[in-house]
Amino acid sequence: MIIARLIADEARLSAGLDAALAALDAAGMPAASAALLENGGEVLQISLAGGDPARVRAIVDAHFAPSDCLIADHEPQVPHVFVSDMDSTMIAAECIDELADFVGLKAEVAAITERAMQGELDFAGALTERVGLLSGLGEDAIAQCLAERVPLMPGARTLVQTLKARGCRTVLVTGGFHQFADPVAEMLGFERVVANRLATGAGALTGGLAGPIADAATKQRVLLEEAERIGEDAVSLATGDGANDVPMLQGATYGLAYRAKPKARAAADGWLDRGDLTAVLELLGIPRTDWVY
């Protein structure tokens, strides 16, 4: 079985559905059904008896973009554990880029960040280099940056709170920093935080990190250990946007790439290119009447 759930503009759905169904049929994967979910939302579900998920993905993407989509080999369900990246996923900023602006190096640091998120640079090396450029910056800049430059991503709190209300364990795991991740997690409702920590001394950043680096392998490990705690039938959800999220996205039952870089989008089970983070709830079939704001 292959289930493709998607959200797109009404005009795009009307124009693309017949062509998509014809393309699936031509590829030897005729749809068994195609209908809106019955929970009152705007989610179209295309069900197939079988086929190649990668080919289904390509056809759906070609005919409905921009869309939000999840492709699974079963009827999607509410996960037992949700693990998410922070920067550019749960918050609408890259914290290290914003901190660098306080020392006049935002453009330089942002360029390194972009290359790292595209998977062009080693994450640990790129992180160490960028953090080193912040040496001497006063600790008070962190609080100012958090207050002025780190908005929550639209729909983030509703996503986390609604999943928690359904008994889902929520974990924020980031290659960013505890100094930002801890307050963000508190605002959104995450139950556990895994992150790097900026080293400080004499009221300023030292240009180093305190403790081991949280990287792509860390994100995957946290996802797997959280799922293992639940048991072998655990259903997991992960969201992220960058190359360092790929192992986590691939390890989850449902890996969703949010406004993501190409490598992350290609590795995931679906993507959010159109709506805000509440689209995840719609794709999971949770009716809006059950959302927690």
Coordinates of C-alpha atoms in Angstrom, one line a residue:
M1 CA 0.0 0.0 0.0
I2 CA 1.1 3.6 -0.7
I3 CA -0.8 6.5 0.8
A4 CA -0.1 10.0 -0.5
R5 CA -1.8 12.8 1.5
L6 CA -1.4 16.4 0.2
I7 CA -2.6 19.9 0.6
A8 CA -2.6 22.4 -2.3
D9 CA -4.5 25.3 -3.5
E10 CA -8.0 24.4 -4.7
A11 CA -7.3 25.5 -8.2
R12 CA -4.1 23.4 -8.3
L13 CA -5.9 20.4 -7.0
S14 CA -8.7 20.7 -9.6
A15 CA -6.2 21.2 -12.4
G16 CA -3.7 18.6 -11.4
L17 CA -5.7 15.6 -10.1
D18 CA -6.8 14.1 -13.4
A19 CA -3.3 14.5 -14.9
A20 CA -1.7 13.0 -11.8
L21 CA -4.0 10.0 -11.8
A22 CA -3.3 9.5 -15.5
A23 CA 0.4 9.7 -14.8
L24 CA 0.1 7.1 -12.0
D25 CA -1.9 4.8 -14.3
A26 CA 0.7 5.2 -17.1
A27 CA 3.4 4.3 -14.6
G28 CA 1.6 1.0 -13.8
M29 CA 0.4 2.3 -10.4
P30 CA -3.3 3.0 -10.8
A31 CA -4.9 4.8 -7.8
A32 CA -7.5 2.7 -5.9
S33 CA -9.1 5.9 -4.7
A34 CA -8.6 9.7 -4.5
A35 CA -10.8 11.7 -2.1
L36 CA -10.7 14.4 0.6
L37 CA -10.3 13.1 4.1
E38 CA -13.5 13.0 6.1
N39 CA -12.3 15.2 9.0
G40 CA -13.4 18.4 7.4
G41 CA -10.0 19.5 6.3
E42 CA -8.5 20.1 2.9
V43 CA -6.4 17.0 2.6
L44 CA -6.6 14.9 -0.5
Q45 CA -5.7 11.3 0.0
I46 CA -4.6 9.2 -3.0
S47 CA -4.4 5.5 -2.2
L48 CA -2.6 2.9 -4.2
A49 CA -2.4 -0.9 -3.8
G50 CA 1.4 -0.7 -4.3
G51 CA 4.1 0.7 -6.5
D52 CA 7.3 2.7 -6.2
P53 CA 7.1 5.4 -3.5
A54 CA 9.8 7.5 -5.2
R55 CA 7.9 7.5 -8.5
V56 CA 4.6 8.4 -6.7
R57 CA 6.4 11.2 -4.9
A58 CA 7.7 12.6 -8.2
I59 CA 4.3 12.5 -9.9
V60 CA 2.6 14.2 -6.9
D61 CA 5.3 16.8 -6.7
A62 CA 5.1 17.5 -10.4
H63 CA 1.3 18.0 -10.6
F64 CA 0.5 19.8 -7.3
A65 CA 3.4 22.0 -6.4
P66 CA 3.5 24.0 -4.2
S67 CA 2.0 21.6 -1.8
D68 CA 2.3 20.0 1.6
C69 CA 2.6 16.2 1.3
L70 CA 3.2 13.0 3.3
I71 CA 3.8 9.6 1.6
A72 CA 3.5 6.5 3.7
D73 CA 3.0 2.7 3.3
H74 CA 0.0 2.8 5.7
E75 CA -2.7 5.1 6.9
P76 CA -0.8 7.8 8.8
Q77 CA -1.5 8.0 12.5
V78 CA -0.6 10.2 15.5
P79 CA 3.0 9.5 16.4
H80 CA 4.2 8.4 19.8
V81 CA 7.2 10.7 19.6
F82 CA 8.0 13.9 17.8
V83 CA 11.6 15.1 17.4
S84 CA 12.3 18.4 15.7
D85 CA 15.1 20.7 14.6
M86 CA 14.9 24.3 15.9
D87 CA 16.5 26.9 13.6
S88 CA 14.4 27.6 10.5
T89 CA 12.0 24.9 11.5
M90 CA 10.5 25.7 15.0
I91 CA 11.8 29.3 14.8
A92 CA 12.1 31.7 11.8
A93 CA 15.8 32.4 12.3
E94 CA 19.3 31.0 12.4
C95 CA 20.4 32.0 15.8
I96 CA 24.1 32.0 15.1
D97 CA 23.6 34.3 12.1
E98 CA 21.6 36.8 14.3
L99 CA 24.2 36.7 17.0
A100 CA 26.9 37.4 14.5
D101 CA 25.2 40.6 13.5
F102 CA 26.0 42.0 17.0
V103 CA 29.7 41.8 16.0
G104 CA 29.2 42.9 12.4
L105 CA 29.8 39.5 10.9
K106 CA 26.3 38.4 9.9
A107 CA 26.9 38.1 6.2
E108 CA 30.1 36.1 6.7
V109 CA 28.6 33.7 9.2
A110 CA 25.3 33.4 7.3
A111 CA 27.2 32.3 4.2
I112 CA 28.9 29.5 6.2
T113 CA 25.6 28.5 7.7
E114 CA 23.9 28.3 4.3
R115 CA 26.7 26.1 2.9
A116 CA 26.6 23.8 6.0
M117 CA 22.8 23.5 5.7
Q118 CA 23.1 22.6 2.1
G119 CA 25.5 19.8 3.1
E120 CA 28.5 21.5 1.4
L121 CA 30.6 21.8 4.6
D122 CA 31.4 19.5 7.5
F123 CA 28.9 20.5 10.2
A124 CA 31.2 20.3 13.2
G125 CA 33.9 22.3 11.5
A126 CA 31.6 24.9 10.2
L127 CA 30.0 25.3 13.7
T128 CA 33.4 25.6 15.4
E129 CA 34.5 28.2 12.9
R130 CA 31.3 30.3 13.3
V131 CA 31.3 30.1 17.1
G132 CA 34.9 31.2 17.1
L133 CA 33.9 34.5 15.4
L134 CA 31.7 35.3 18.3
S135 CA 34.5 35.4 20.9
G136 CA 34.2 38.4 23.2
L137 CA 30.5 39.1 22.5
G138 CA 28.7 39.9 25.8
E139 CA 26.3 37.4 27.2
D140 CA 23.6 40.0 27.3
A141 CA 23.5 39.9 23.5
I142 CA 21.9 36.4 23.7
A143 CA 18.9 37.7 25.6
Q144 CA 18.5 40.7 23.3
C145 CA 18.8 38.5 20.2
L146 CA 16.2 36.0 21.6
A147 CA 13.8 38.8 22.4
E148 CA 14.2 40.8 19.2
R149 CA 15.3 38.4 16.4
V150 CA 14.0 34.9 17.1
P151 CA 10.3 34.7 16.2
L152 CA 8.5 31.4 16.6
M153 CA 7.5 29.7 13.3
P154 CA 3.8 30.0 12.5
G155 CA 1.9 27.0 13.8
A156 CA 4.8 25.7 15.9
R157 CA 3.1 26.0 19.3
T158 CA -0.2 24.5 18.0
L159 CA 1.7 21.6 16.5
V160 CA 3.6 20.8 19.7
Q161 CA 0.7 21.3 22.1
T162 CA -1.8 19.3 19.9
L163 CA 0.6 16.3 19.7
K164 CA 1.3 16.5 23.4
A165 CA -2.5 16.5 24.1
R166 CA -2.6 13.2 22.1
G167 CA 0.0 11.6 24.3
C168 CA 3.0 12.2 22.0
R169 CA 6.4 12.8 23.5
T170 CA 8.0 16.0 22.2
V171 CA 11.8 16.6 21.8
L172 CA 13.7 19.6 20.5
V173 CA 17.1 18.6 19.1
T174 CA 19.3 21.2 17.5
G175 CA 22.8 21.9 16.3
G176 CA 22.1 25.4 17.8
F177 CA 22.5 26.4 21.4
H178 CA 20.9 25.7 24.7
Q179 CA 20.9 29.4 25.4
F180 CA 18.2 29.7 22.7
A181 CA 16.7 26.2 22.6
D182 CA 15.8 26.0 26.3
P183 CA 13.6 29.2 26.3
V184 CA 12.2 28.2 22.8
A185 CA 11.3 24.8 24.1
E186 CA 9.5 26.3 27.1
M187 CA 7.5 28.6 24.9
L188 CA 6.4 25.8 22.6
G189 CA 6.0 23.0 25.1
F190 CA 8.8 20.6 24.2
E191 CA 9.6 18.1 27.0
R192 CA 13.2 17.5 26.3
V193 CA 16.0 19.6 24.7
V194 CA 19.3 18.4 23.2
A195 CA 21.6 21.1 21.9
N196 CA 25.1 22.6 21.9
R197 CA 26.1 25.1 24.6
L198 CA 28.1 28.3 24.0
A199 CA 31.0 28.6 26.4
T200 CA 31.1 31.7 28.5
G201 CA 33.5 33.5 30.9
A202 CA 33.7 36.9 32.5
G203 CA 30.3 37.8 31.1
A204 CA 31.2 37.1 27.4
L205 CA 31.3 34.3 24.9
T206 CA 34.7 32.6 24.8
G207 CA 34.5 31.6 21.2
G208 CA 34.2 27.9 22.1
L209 CA 31.6 25.3 23.0
A210 CA 31.0 23.7 26.4
G211 CA 30.7 19.9 25.9
P212 CA 30.4 17.6 22.9
I213 CA 28.9 18.8 19.6
A214 CA 25.3 18.0 18.9
D215 CA 25.2 17.2 15.1
A216 CA 23.4 15.0 12.6
A217 CA 24.4 11.8 14.3
T218 CA 23.1 13.2 17.6
K219 CA 19.7 14.0 16.1
Q220 CA 19.3 10.5 14.7
R221 CA 20.5 8.9 18.0
V222 CA 18.0 11.0 20.0
L223 CA 15.2 10.0 17.7
L224 CA 16.0 6.3 17.9
E225 CA 16.5 6.2 21.7
E226 CA 13.2 8.0 22.2
A227 CA 11.5 5.5 20.0
E228 CA 13.2 2.6 21.7
R229 CA 11.9 3.8 25.1
I230 CA 8.4 3.5 23.7
G231 CA 8.8 0.1 22.2
E232 CA 9.2 -1.7 18.9
D233 CA 5.9 -0.5 17.5
A234 CA 6.7 3.2 18.2
V235 CA 5.6 5.6 15.5
S236 CA 7.9 8.6 15.2
L237 CA 7.7 12.0 13.5
A238 CA 10.6 14.3 12.7
T239 CA 10.7 17.7 11.1
G240 CA 13.8 19.6 9.9
D241 CA 15.1 21.7 7.0
G242 CA 18.9 21.2 6.6
A243 CA 21.4 18.5 5.5
N244 CA 22.2 17.8 9.2
D245 CA 18.6 16.7 9.7
V246 CA 18.8 14.0 7.0
P247 CA 19.6 11.0 9.2
M248 CA 16.9 12.1 11.7
L249 CA 14.3 12.5 8.8
Q250 CA 15.3 9.1 7.3
G251 CA 15.1 7.4 10.7
A252 CA 11.6 8.6 11.5
T253 CA 8.4 6.8 10.5
Y254 CA 7.3 10.1 9.1
G255 CA 10.1 12.5 8.2
L256 CA 8.8 15.9 7.0
A257 CA 11.0 18.6 5.5
Y258 CA 9.8 22.1 6.3
R259 CA 10.7 24.7 3.7
A260 CA 13.8 22.7 3.3
K261 CA 17.1 22.6 1.5
P262 CA 17.2 20.2 -1.4
K263 CA 19.1 17.4 0.4
A264 CA 16.7 17.4 3.3
R265 CA 13.6 17.5 1.1
A266 CA 14.8 14.6 -1.1
A267 CA 15.5 12.5 2.0
A268 CA 12.2 13.0 3.7
D269 CA 8.8 11.1 3.4
G270 CA 7.1 14.4 2.7
W271 CA 7.5 18.1 2.6
L272 CA 5.8 21.4 3.7
D273 CA 6.3 23.9 1.0
R274 CA 3.0 25.7 1.2
G275 CA 1.4 26.0 4.6
D276 CA 2.6 26.6 8.2
L277 CA 3.5 23.9 10.7
T278 CA -0.2 23.1 11.4
A279 CA -0.2 21.4 8.0
V280 CA 1.5 18.5 9.8
L281 CA -1.6 18.0 11.9
E282 CA -3.8 18.1 8.8
L283 CA -1.6 15.5 7.1
L284 CA -1.9 13.3 10.1
G285 CA -5.7 13.5 10.0
I286 CA -6.2 15.4 13.2
P287 CA -9.3 17.6 12.8
R288 CA -9.0 21.3 13.5
T289 CA -11.6 21.0 16.3
D290 CA -9.0 19.0 18.2
W291 CA -6.1 21.4 17.8
V292 CA -4.7 23.0 21.0
Y293 CA -3.7 26.6 20.6

